Short mmCIF file of C-alpha atoms and ligand atoms in Angstrom, two decimals:
data_model
loop_
_atom_site.label_atom_id
_atom_site.label_comp_id
_atom_site.label_asym_id
_atom_site.label_seq_id
_atom_site.Cartn_x
_atom_site.Cartn_y
_atom_site.Cartn_z
CA MET J 1 0.15 -0.61 0.30
CA SER J 2 1.63 3.13 -1.19
CA GLU J 3 1.70 6.72 1.59
CA ARG J 4 0.31 9.90 -0.11
CA PHE J 5 2.22 13.33 0.99
CA ASP J 6 2.24 16.68 -0.59
CA VAL J 7 6.38 16.53 -1.92
CA VAL J 8 8.65 13.25 -1.16
CA ILE J 9 12.78 14.85 -0.95
CA VAL J 10 15.16 12.11 -0.84
CA GLY J 11 18.34 13.76 0.72
CA ALA J 12 18.15 15.90 4.00
CA GLY J 13 21.38 17.25 3.80
CA PRO J 14 21.57 21.13 3.83
CA GLY J 15 19.06 20.94 0.42
CA GLY J 16 17.23 18.96 0.67
CA GLU J 17 16.31 19.81 4.61
CA VAL J 18 15.62 23.86 3.81
CA ALA J 19 13.25 22.65 1.37
CA VAL J 20 11.33 20.75 3.70
CA ASN J 21 11.45 22.97 6.56
CA THR J 22 10.60 25.85 4.39
CA LEU J 23 7.48 23.67 2.62
CA ALA J 24 5.93 22.43 6.35
CA LYS J 25 6.03 26.00 7.42
CA ARG J 26 3.83 26.46 4.72
CA GLY J 27 1.34 23.29 5.36
CA ALA J 28 2.41 21.11 3.35
CA SER J 29 2.84 17.14 4.18
CA VAL J 30 6.12 15.91 3.51
CA ALA J 31 8.22 13.04 4.41
CA LEU J 32 11.76 12.84 3.84
CA VAL J 33 14.59 10.06 2.83
CA GLU J 34 17.59 9.88 4.50
CA GLU J 35 20.01 6.84 4.01
CA GLU J 36 22.70 8.10 6.37
CA LEU J 37 22.54 10.78 8.89
CA ILE J 38 20.15 13.96 8.35
CA GLY J 39 22.15 17.44 7.78
CA GLY J 40 24.00 15.38 4.81
CA GLU J 41 27.36 16.19 4.23
CA CYS J 42 28.04 19.05 5.69
CA THR J 43 26.64 19.20 9.19
CA ASN J 44 28.74 15.42 10.00
CA TRP J 45 31.87 14.98 7.42
CA GLY J 46 32.28 18.28 6.18
CA CYS J 47 31.78 21.82 6.68
CA ILE J 48 30.95 21.54 10.22
CA PRO J 49 34.02 19.23 11.19
CA SER J 50 36.14 21.08 9.30
CA LYS J 51 35.32 23.98 10.30
CA THR J 52 34.91 23.56 14.26
CA LEU J 53 38.32 21.48 13.58
CA LEU J 54 39.55 24.70 12.44
CA ARG J 55 39.04 27.29 14.94
CA PRO J 56 41.56 27.12 17.35
CA THR J 57 44.16 25.96 14.73
CA GLU J 58 43.41 30.33 13.67
CA LEU J 59 43.82 31.44 17.32
CA GLN J 60 47.15 30.04 16.86
CA GLY J 61 47.63 31.55 14.30
CA LYS J 62 46.42 34.82 14.40
CA SER J 63 47.74 35.02 17.78
CA MET J 64 51.84 33.81 16.53
CA ARG J 65 51.36 37.06 14.74
CA ALA J 66 50.02 39.61 16.99
CA ALA J 67 51.77 41.67 18.87
CA GLY J 68 51.87 41.86 23.22
CA ILE J 69 50.18 38.06 23.34
CA MET J 70 52.06 34.35 24.38
CA THR J 71 50.81 31.59 21.54
CA PRO J 72 48.29 29.38 23.24
CA ALA J 73 49.00 25.75 23.07
CA LEU J 74 46.47 23.06 21.20
CA GLU J 75 45.00 20.44 23.09
CA TRP J 76 43.35 17.57 20.89
CA PRO J 77 41.54 15.85 23.85
CA PRO J 78 38.99 19.00 24.25
CA LEU J 79 38.82 19.76 20.15
CA SER J 80 37.73 16.47 19.66
CA ASP J 81 34.75 15.99 22.50
CA TYR J 82 33.72 19.34 20.94
CA ARG J 83 33.64 18.34 17.41
CA ASP J 84 32.46 15.22 18.52
CA TYR J 85 29.26 17.33 20.12
CA MET J 86 29.12 19.30 17.57
CA VAL J 87 28.22 16.60 14.61
CA SER J 88 25.82 15.19 17.88
CA ASN J 89 28.02 12.34 17.80
CA HIS J 90 26.60 11.15 14.93
CA ASP J 91 23.32 10.22 15.91
CA ASP J 92 20.23 12.05 14.02
CA SER J 93 17.56 10.50 15.95
CA GLY J 94 16.96 13.93 18.22
CA LYS J 95 16.78 15.45 14.74
CA VAL J 96 14.82 12.88 13.62
CA VAL J 97 12.10 13.33 16.27
CA ARG J 98 12.08 16.34 16.24
CA TYR J 99 11.08 16.68 12.85
CA GLU J 100 8.19 14.43 13.13
CA GLU J 101 7.12 16.36 15.94
CA ARG J 102 6.26 18.95 13.27
CA GLY J 103 4.23 16.04 11.30
CA ILE J 104 7.01 14.79 8.41
CA THR J 105 7.34 11.84 7.47
CA VAL J 106 10.89 10.45 8.23
CA VAL J 107 12.34 7.62 6.34
CA LYS J 108 15.60 6.23 7.41
CA GLU J 109 16.25 4.60 3.90
CA TRP J 110 17.74 4.55 0.43
CA GLY J 111 15.04 6.35 -1.48
CA ARG J 112 14.61 5.04 -5.14
CA PHE J 113 12.50 6.55 -8.26
CA THR J 114 10.69 3.30 -8.99
CA GLY J 115 8.23 5.40 -11.29
CA PRO J 116 6.72 9.06 -11.61
CA GLY J 117 5.76 9.94 -8.29
CA ARG J 118 6.81 7.32 -6.88
CA VAL J 119 9.82 6.68 -4.32
CA GLU J 120 10.12 3.55 -2.93
CA ALA J 121 12.40 3.47 0.42
CA GLY J 122 12.96 0.21 2.81
CA GLY J 123 9.81 -1.53 1.14
CA ARG J 124 7.40 1.57 1.81
CA VAL J 125 6.38 3.30 -0.55
CA LEU J 126 5.84 6.96 -1.10
CA GLU J 127 3.66 8.86 -3.55
CA GLY J 128 4.28 12.40 -4.00
CA ASP J 129 3.04 14.92 -6.42
CA ALA J 130 6.22 16.90 -6.36
CA VAL J 131 9.59 15.00 -5.71
CA VAL J 132 12.82 16.46 -4.59
CA LEU J 133 16.20 15.44 -5.03
CA ALA J 134 18.84 16.28 -2.73
CA THR J 135 21.35 13.64 -2.63
CA GLY J 136 23.97 15.09 -2.93
CA ALA J 137 28.02 14.54 -4.30
CA GLU J 138 30.28 11.44 -2.47
CA ALA J 139 34.42 11.57 -2.66
CA VAL J 140 35.88 10.05 -6.42
CA ILE J 141 38.66 8.01 -5.20
CA PRO J 142 41.07 8.30 -7.93
CA PRO J 143 42.05 5.12 -10.19
CA ILE J 144 45.67 4.96 -8.23
CA PRO J 145 47.65 1.70 -8.43
CA GLY J 146 48.02 0.12 -4.89
CA LEU J 147 45.30 2.96 -3.20
CA THR J 148 42.52 0.84 -2.40
CA GLU J 149 45.12 -2.36 -0.71
CA ALA J 150 46.62 0.79 1.05
CA GLY J 151 43.80 2.33 2.75
CA TYR J 152 42.72 5.84 2.49
CA TRP J 153 40.91 8.05 4.53
CA THR J 154 38.44 10.80 2.35
CA ASN J 155 36.68 13.25 3.61
CA ARG J 156 34.70 11.02 6.60
CA GLU J 157 37.63 9.70 8.23
CA ALA J 158 39.67 13.35 8.04
CA THR J 159 36.66 14.89 10.42
CA ALA J 160 35.79 11.64 12.48
CA LEU J 161 39.94 11.22 13.39
CA THR J 162 39.96 10.65 16.75
CA GLU J 163 44.42 11.10 17.21
CA ILE J 164 46.00 13.03 15.05
CA PRO J 165 48.63 11.53 12.56
CA GLU J 166 52.58 11.58 13.03
CA SER J 167 52.67 12.60 8.86
CA ALA J 168 49.74 12.08 6.64
CA VAL J 169 49.61 12.21 2.27
CA VAL J 170 47.19 15.13 0.99
CA VAL J 171 46.44 14.42 -2.57
CA GLY J 172 44.67 16.97 -4.08
CA GLY J 173 44.64 20.47 -3.65
CA GLY J 174 41.36 21.94 -3.54
CA ALA J 175 39.54 23.87 -0.20
CA VAL J 176 39.04 20.15 1.28
CA GLY J 177 42.93 19.25 0.91
CA ILE J 178 43.35 23.10 1.90
CA GLU J 179 42.05 23.10 4.89
CA LEU J 180 42.67 19.41 6.13
CA ALA J 181 46.91 19.64 5.07
CA GLN J 182 46.73 23.09 7.31
CA PHE J 183 44.84 21.48 10.47
CA LEU J 184 47.06 18.44 10.51
CA ALA J 185 49.90 20.76 10.20
CA ARG J 186 49.58 22.75 12.72
CA PHE J 187 48.31 19.83 15.37
CA GLY J 188 51.90 18.44 14.97
CA SER J 189 51.23 16.34 11.46
CA ARG J 190 54.42 16.17 8.86
CA VAL J 191 52.39 16.48 5.63
CA THR J 192 52.68 16.34 2.48
CA LEU J 193 49.97 17.58 0.00
CA VAL J 194 50.47 16.25 -3.62
CA GLN J 195 48.53 18.85 -6.28
CA GLY J 196 48.68 17.49 -10.27
CA ALA J 197 47.49 21.33 -10.89
CA GLU J 198 50.43 23.20 -11.07
CA ARG J 199 48.56 25.82 -8.72
CA LEU J 200 47.14 25.37 -5.86
CA ALA J 201 43.04 26.73 -6.50
CA GLU J 202 44.20 26.34 -10.53
CA ARG J 203 40.86 27.66 -11.22
CA GLU J 204 41.23 30.86 -9.07
CA ALA J 205 43.67 33.96 -10.23
CA ALA J 206 47.19 32.39 -9.81
CA GLU J 207 47.99 35.20 -7.10
CA ILE J 208 46.27 33.03 -5.05
CA GLY J 209 47.42 30.06 -5.75
CA ASP J 210 50.54 31.00 -4.89
CA ALA J 211 49.44 33.09 -2.19
CA LEU J 212 47.75 29.60 -1.22
CA ALA J 213 51.55 27.67 -1.56
CA GLU J 214 53.59 30.01 0.79
CA ILE J 215 50.46 30.11 3.51
CA LEU J 216 50.90 26.20 3.34
CA GLN J 217 54.45 26.41 3.23
CA GLU J 218 55.08 28.37 6.10
CA ASP J 219 53.19 26.33 7.90
CA ALA J 220 56.04 23.26 6.63
CA ILE J 221 53.94 21.36 4.47
CA ASP J 222 55.58 20.30 1.72
CA VAL J 223 53.93 21.06 -0.93
CA ARG J 224 53.61 18.97 -4.37
CA LEU J 225 53.33 21.29 -7.54
CA ASP J 226 52.45 19.58 -11.04
CA ALA J 227 53.19 16.02 -8.89
CA ARG J 228 50.56 12.78 -9.90
CA ALA J 229 50.73 10.14 -7.51
CA ASP J 230 50.76 7.18 -9.39
CA GLY J 231 50.46 4.59 -7.48
CA VAL J 232 50.63 3.28 -3.45
CA ARG J 233 52.58 0.94 -0.79
CA VAL J 234 52.99 0.66 2.50
CA GLU J 235 56.10 -0.32 3.73
CA GLY J 236 57.17 0.47 7.13
CA GLY J 237 54.10 1.30 8.17
CA GLN J 238 54.06 3.49 6.49
CA ARG J 239 52.26 4.33 2.71
CA VAL J 240 54.92 5.76 0.51
CA VAL J 241 52.36 7.59 -2.41
CA THR J 242 55.32 7.64 -5.55
CA LEU J 243 54.82 10.68 -8.03
CA ALA J 244 55.04 10.60 -11.82
CA ASP J 245 58.31 11.89 -11.57
CA GLY J 246 59.69 9.07 -9.50
CA ALA J 247 59.52 10.82 -6.83
CA GLU J 248 58.44 9.26 -3.61
CA VAL J 249 56.29 10.73 -0.27
CA SER J 250 55.64 9.39 2.66
CA GLY J 251 53.08 9.45 5.91
CA SER J 252 51.26 7.08 8.09
CA VAL J 253 47.86 7.85 6.09
CA VAL J 254 46.63 9.13 3.16
CA ILE J 255 43.79 11.57 2.06
CA VAL J 256 41.67 11.82 -0.82
CA ALA J 257 40.69 14.76 -1.58
CA THR J 258 40.38 15.04 -5.58
CA GLY J 259 36.50 16.61 -5.57
CA ARG J 260 33.16 15.14 -5.37
CA ARG J 261 31.06 13.43 -7.42
CA PRO J 262 26.98 14.12 -7.79
CA ARG J 263 25.30 11.21 -5.96
CA THR J 264 22.79 9.56 -9.39
CA ASP J 265 23.55 6.26 -9.12
CA GLY J 266 20.29 3.53 -7.86
CA LEU J 267 18.30 6.04 -7.84
CA GLY J 268 15.72 5.01 -10.71
CA LEU J 269 16.08 8.36 -12.16
CA GLU J 270 15.74 5.91 -15.67
CA THR J 271 11.47 5.53 -14.85
CA VAL J 272 11.11 8.85 -14.71
CA GLY J 273 13.05 9.93 -17.75
CA ILE J 274 16.69 11.76 -16.03
CA GLU J 275 19.34 11.01 -18.04
CA PRO J 276 21.85 12.88 -16.00
CA SER J 277 25.48 14.18 -17.41
CA ARG J 278 29.32 13.61 -15.36
CA ARG J 279 28.20 16.98 -13.71
CA GLY J 280 24.93 15.94 -12.61
CA ILE J 281 20.63 16.13 -12.80
CA GLU J 282 20.75 18.76 -15.02
CA VAL J 283 18.14 21.58 -13.69
CA ASP J 284 16.20 24.96 -14.98
CA GLU J 285 16.19 28.20 -13.27
CA ARG J 286 13.53 26.59 -10.79
CA CYS J 287 15.36 23.79 -10.34
CA ARG J 288 13.13 21.77 -12.08
CA ALA J 289 14.39 18.31 -13.58
CA THR J 290 11.85 18.17 -15.75
CA GLU J 291 7.68 17.10 -14.74
CA GLY J 292 7.34 16.71 -10.67
CA VAL J 293 10.74 16.51 -9.88
CA TRP J 294 13.20 18.91 -8.77
CA ALA J 295 16.54 18.64 -8.12
CA VAL J 296 18.64 20.60 -5.70
CA GLY J 297 22.26 21.10 -3.49
CA ASP J 298 25.38 18.60 -5.21
CA VAL J 299 24.29 16.49 -7.10
CA THR J 300 22.79 19.86 -9.46
CA GLY J 301 26.32 20.21 -10.14
CA ILE J 302 25.87 24.15 -9.81
CA ALA J 303 28.29 24.30 -7.80
CA ALA J 304 29.22 22.32 -4.48
CA PHE J 305 28.16 24.79 -1.43
CA THR J 306 26.04 24.23 0.79
CA HIS J 307 24.74 27.81 0.96
CA VAL J 308 23.72 26.54 -3.11
CA ALA J 309 22.10 24.22 -1.93
CA LYS J 310 20.35 26.08 1.32
CA TYR J 311 19.52 28.43 -1.90
CA GLN J 312 18.17 25.69 -4.49
CA GLY J 313 16.64 23.85 -1.20
CA ARG J 314 14.27 27.36 -1.87
CA ILE J 315 14.13 27.75 -4.82
CA ALA J 316 12.48 25.06 -5.10
CA ALA J 317 10.20 24.57 -2.24
CA MET J 318 9.21 28.38 -3.69
CA ASP J 319 8.03 27.45 -7.12
CA ILE J 320 6.56 24.31 -5.87
CA LEU J 321 4.18 26.23 -3.35
CA GLY J 322 2.92 27.95 -6.64
CA ASP J 323 5.70 31.47 -5.69
CA PRO J 324 7.93 32.50 -8.95
CA ALA J 325 11.13 31.81 -7.84
CA ARG J 326 13.98 32.00 -9.65
CA ALA J 327 17.64 30.95 -8.76
CA ASP J 328 20.28 33.73 -9.76
CA TYR J 329 24.23 32.42 -9.91
CA ARG J 330 26.02 36.04 -10.12
CA GLY J 331 26.57 35.98 -6.82
CA VAL J 332 27.94 32.90 -5.44
CA PRO J 333 31.14 33.77 -2.71
CA ARG J 334 33.66 30.30 -2.85
CA VAL J 335 35.74 30.46 0.98
CA THR J 336 38.89 27.84 1.72
CA PHE J 337 38.77 28.24 5.90
CA THR J 338 43.00 28.56 5.71
CA ASP J 339 44.35 31.09 8.37
CA PRO J 340 44.73 33.59 6.12
CA GLU J 341 41.67 32.95 4.49
CA VAL J 342 40.28 33.16 1.16
CA ALA J 343 37.57 33.70 -0.22
CA ALA J 344 36.53 34.63 -3.90
CA VAL J 345 32.57 35.81 -5.65
CA GLY J 346 32.50 35.44 -9.37
CA LEU J 347 35.59 36.29 -12.13
CA THR J 348 38.59 36.28 -11.38
CA THR J 349 40.72 37.62 -13.58
CA ALA J 350 40.31 40.11 -16.35
CA GLU J 351 40.60 37.25 -18.73
CA GLU J 352 38.69 35.11 -18.12
CA ALA J 353 36.10 37.71 -18.13
CA ARG J 354 37.51 38.80 -21.74
CA ALA J 355 36.61 35.65 -22.32
CA HIS J 356 32.88 35.76 -21.25
CA GLY J 357 32.66 39.44 -24.09
CA ILE J 358 33.25 41.46 -21.08
CA GLU J 359 35.48 44.77 -21.50
CA ALA J 360 36.98 43.57 -18.04
CA ALA J 361 39.90 45.22 -15.83
CA SER J 362 41.08 44.16 -12.78
CA VAL J 363 43.59 45.30 -9.62
CA THR J 364 45.83 43.39 -7.24
CA LEU J 365 46.43 45.12 -4.46
CA ASP J 366 48.74 44.22 -1.75
CA LEU J 367 47.34 45.11 1.31
CA PRO J 368 48.86 46.42 3.97
CA THR J 369 51.05 48.54 1.86
CA SER J 370 46.59 49.75 0.76
CA ILE J 371 45.28 50.32 3.73
CA THR J 372 45.56 50.13 7.33
CA ARG J 373 43.85 47.86 9.56
CA PRO J 374 46.24 44.41 8.16
CA TYR J 375 48.71 46.78 11.03
CA THR J 376 46.36 47.30 13.22
CA PHE J 377 45.88 42.77 12.61
CA GLU J 378 49.19 41.26 13.01
CA GLU J 379 52.63 42.12 13.02
CA ASN J 380 54.63 41.75 9.44
CA PRO J 381 51.43 41.71 7.34
CA ARG J 382 50.42 39.87 4.75
CA GLY J 383 46.75 39.66 2.32
CA VAL J 384 46.11 40.48 -1.33
CA PHE J 385 42.39 41.28 -2.86
CA GLY J 386 41.35 41.96 -6.47
CA ILE J 387 38.60 43.18 -8.46
CA VAL J 388 37.25 42.56 -11.40
CA ALA J 389 35.11 45.76 -13.14
CA ASP J 390 32.92 45.57 -16.69
CA MET J 391 34.52 48.73 -17.45
CA GLU J 392 31.56 48.97 -20.46
CA ARG J 393 28.81 48.50 -17.51
CA GLN J 394 30.04 49.23 -14.77
CA LEU J 395 29.57 46.59 -12.63
CA LEU J 396 32.00 44.50 -10.21
CA VAL J 397 31.95 41.23 -12.03
CA GLY J 398 34.52 39.70 -8.97
CA ALA J 399 36.17 40.08 -6.27
CA TRP J 400 38.84 37.69 -3.98
CA ALA J 401 41.19 38.11 -1.08
CA VAL J 402 43.36 36.91 0.44
CA ALA J 403 43.61 38.15 3.80
CA PRO J 404 42.38 37.79 7.80
CA LEU J 405 38.10 37.13 7.90
CA ALA J 406 38.52 37.32 4.51
CA SER J 407 34.90 35.25 4.28
CA GLU J 408 33.29 37.89 5.86
CA TRP J 409 34.14 41.04 4.16
CA ILE J 410 33.68 39.64 1.14
CA HIS J 411 30.15 39.48 1.14
CA GLN J 412 29.56 43.33 -0.20
CA ALA J 413 31.29 41.97 -3.55
CA VAL J 414 28.11 39.32 -3.16
CA LEU J 415 25.75 41.50 -2.66
CA ALA J 416 27.47 44.75 -5.44
CA ILE J 417 27.75 41.90 -7.89
CA ARG J 418 24.47 40.41 -7.57
CA ALA J 419 22.50 43.26 -6.72
CA GLU J 420 24.55 45.67 -10.26
CA ILE J 421 25.75 47.95 -7.61
CA PRO J 422 27.42 50.86 -9.92
CA ILE J 423 30.56 51.65 -9.52
CA ALA J 424 30.29 55.31 -8.61
CA VAL J 425 27.88 53.95 -6.07
CA LEU J 426 30.57 51.70 -4.46
CA LYS J 427 33.21 53.96 -4.80
CA ASP J 428 31.16 56.91 -2.48
CA THR J 429 30.23 53.82 -0.12
CA MET J 430 32.12 54.61 3.26
CA ALA J 431 33.67 51.63 4.55
CA GLN J 432 34.62 51.64 8.14
CA PHE J 433 37.96 52.75 9.98
CA PRO J 434 39.96 50.86 10.30
CA SER J 435 38.98 47.91 8.28
CA PHE J 436 39.39 45.11 5.75
CA SER J 437 36.53 46.62 3.75
CA GLU J 438 38.75 49.63 3.03
CA ALA J 439 40.13 47.46 0.20
CA PHE J 440 37.33 47.49 -1.94
CA GLY J 441 37.37 51.50 -2.11
CA THR J 442 40.60 51.60 -2.50
CA ALA J 443 40.70 49.61 -6.10
CA LEU J 444 37.91 50.45 -7.28
CA ARG J 445 39.95 54.07 -7.28
CA SER J 446 42.25 52.63 -8.89
CA LEU J 447 39.82 51.16 -11.90
CA PRO J 448 41.37 52.78 -14.63
CA ASP J 449 38.73 55.24 -16.88
CA ALA J 450 36.18 54.77 -14.62
CA PRO J 451 34.08 57.70 -14.20
CA ASP J 452 34.35 59.86 -10.66
CA GLU J 453 31.10 61.18 -11.03
CA MET J 454 28.98 61.39 -8.15
CA MET J 455 26.15 59.88 -7.37
CA GLU J 456 22.55 62.12 -7.47
CA HIS J 457 22.92 63.53 -4.16
CA ARG J 458 19.30 61.56 -2.33
CA ALA J 459 20.03 62.00 0.73
CA HIS J 460 17.31 60.60 3.03
CA PRO J 461 16.22 62.44 5.96
CA LEU J 462 17.58 59.86 8.61
CA MET J 463 20.85 59.94 6.70
CA THR J 464 21.10 63.73 6.42
CA ALA J 465 24.94 65.03 7.94
CA GLU J 466 23.17 66.58 10.94
CA ALA J 467 20.28 64.08 11.79
CA VAL J 468 23.85 61.20 11.92
CA ALA J 469 25.63 63.81 14.14
CA SER J 470 23.32 63.87 16.34
CA ARG J 471 23.70 60.28 16.61
CA THR J 472 27.36 60.15 17.25
C1 FAD Y 1 35.39 18.50 4.16
C2 FAD Y 1 34.02 19.72 3.09
C3 FAD Y 1 34.19 20.84 3.69
C4 FAD Y 1 32.84 21.36 3.71
N1 FAD Y 1 32.89 22.59 4.14
C5 FAD Y 1 32.35 23.43 3.58
C6 FAD Y 1 32.27 25.22 3.79
O1 FAD Y 1 32.73 24.94 4.35
N2 FAD Y 1 30.88 25.46 2.89
C7 FAD Y 1 30.21 25.05 2.00
O2 FAD Y 1 29.33 26.31 1.54
N3 FAD Y 1 30.53 23.63 1.85
C8 FAD Y 1 31.31 23.03 2.18
N4 FAD Y 1 31.33 22.05 1.79
C9 FAD Y 1 30.23 21.37 0.91
C10 FAD Y 1 29.06 21.10 1.44
O3 FAD Y 1 29.71 20.31 2.27
C11 FAD Y 1 28.18 20.64 0.53
O4 FAD Y 1 28.06 21.83 -0.86
C12 FAD Y 1 26.39 20.68 0.88
O5 FAD Y 1 27.29 19.66 1.58
C13 FAD Y 1 25.95 20.23 -0.41
O6 FAD Y 1 23.99 19.62 0.07
P1 FAD Y 1 23.44 19.07 -0.47
O7 FAD Y 1 22.09 18.84 0.31
O8 FAD Y 1 23.84 18.82 -1.60
O9 FAD Y 1 24.16 17.13 0.14
P2 FAD Y 1 24.98 16.08 1.31
O10 FAD Y 1 24.88 16.74 1.84
O11 FAD Y 1 26.03 14.74 0.39
O12 FAD Y 1 23.84 15.56 1.77
C14 FAD Y 1 22.64 14.52 1.28
C15 FAD Y 1 22.34 13.35 1.90
O13 FAD Y 1 21.26 12.49 1.01
C16 FAD Y 1 21.22 11.37 1.40
N5 FAD Y 1 21.02 10.55 0.11
C17 FAD Y 1 22.03 10.12 -0.76
N6 FAD Y 1 21.19 9.90 -1.77
C18 FAD Y 1 20.26 8.21 -0.87
C19 FAD Y 1 18.98 7.97 -1.37
N7 FAD Y 1 19.08 7.05 -2.30
N8 FAD Y 1 18.57 7.50 -0.77
C20 FAD Y 1 18.31 8.55 1.05
N9 FAD Y 1 19.40 9.98 1.13
C21 FAD Y 1 20.06 10.37 0.62
C22 FAD Y 1 22.93 11.71 1.92
O14 FAD Y 1 22.87 10.37 2.51
C23 FAD Y 1 22.96 12.69 2.13
O15 FAD Y 1 22.90 12.79 3.69
C24 FAD Y 1 32.58 20.63 1.79
C25 FAD Y 1 32.51 19.44 1.77
C26 FAD Y 1 33.40 18.63 2.08
C27 FAD Y 1 33.58 17.17 2.01
#
């Protein structure tokens, strides 16, 4: 016998959870199918544990660079306990109860389509007028000879670790590999990072990859660029990784961080006429995959970030509820939570912009020589900031920073790009002094040929000089 719902959601990661919450709040009857843990990869083995683990290493790093403070010691047992608390000890029973108390049916099973509007999960048949696929992505395991036999960690073992390994070889120089490498190195592991491309973060501006390599090397990480892992063997308790040029690096663990693949297998997609590509399930601007089916999050292959999954979860839910929501991906921020942080939005080079037909100009600033905040923040400060502008339309199309707190202050570029705030307005906007945000004005004023005209004066009565003076 089948059970009927307005909506069946498969996958309870950030995308699925936002969809279920948005729908349930508006009174829809919802079944939520989750095979592993509510919260998905982000909550259990991704963003939450990794950022929790990085926090003390960040604080230690910052204190080492600030004047007048002793360097605090890192302590693994309390951090390990706090990480366990943050991932609820990988026990989601409380979350299941809370969903069920709100009238949401939670089915802790693998779900798969058996036909349009029909999902089978653990012998139950769930029928929905709408089905949302939020099945996420999984770690790609590269076909390196000997890797499986030698054993390896993915992000799952690495973020759930109970002891700091004496040494580690991290294969992959994207955000996940870089963050894990810095965390382990600061906790005392001898770390080698093997990156196939010529640079770390190879899709970003060269300055970002170069700055990242320098940062990691300062943590005594052995960064091997343009280096392909060709084989793994176990020798004397160590995993020895052979590189394409014949060099060998070793560690007590090998961590694979070579990307993620959308989870599309075993979902019965053929029964509803969806043919996923290597990138994932293709969706339109309303996150529709086909009649009656929506897809959100990593499985869509659009951008593998929790904020994108959450955004799409809301778009899909709104569309199902009959609201005319459309996804807009102009301002998708990307952050690597190293110390200092690396943050970017939009395009990071003028060349890339020109390849998109944009009449582009870019400015790169050395932050310590451009603004004041770096010197009040740390001794011997460092930091780079860049912007890419569309000179014809007078709009920002990209910004990036390698600097303290960059994950926070990049957001004004996110807003500027998303809302298409004219460069003249951005230039006429005050930034609090001293702050990293001042870099925006400094960079914008360095753009070539940018007209310097002021905005038409339209002061709100509360914003006049007299009104402001009365509040300060
Ligand atoms: C180490 C690491 C750190 C990260 N850090 C960040 C960060 O700081 N910021 C950021 O924005 N992003 C980060 N990410 C990326 C982020 O985790 C993902 O973008 C996000 O989890 C995607 O959410 P999702 O809902 O699409 O899928 P997921 O979180 O992958 O959830 C999908 C869920 O669906 C379930 N599922 C799959 N198939 C089925 C099925 N057939 N039946 C039932 N259940 C099913 C899975 O069990 C899973 O729980 C990180 C990723 C990793 C690996």
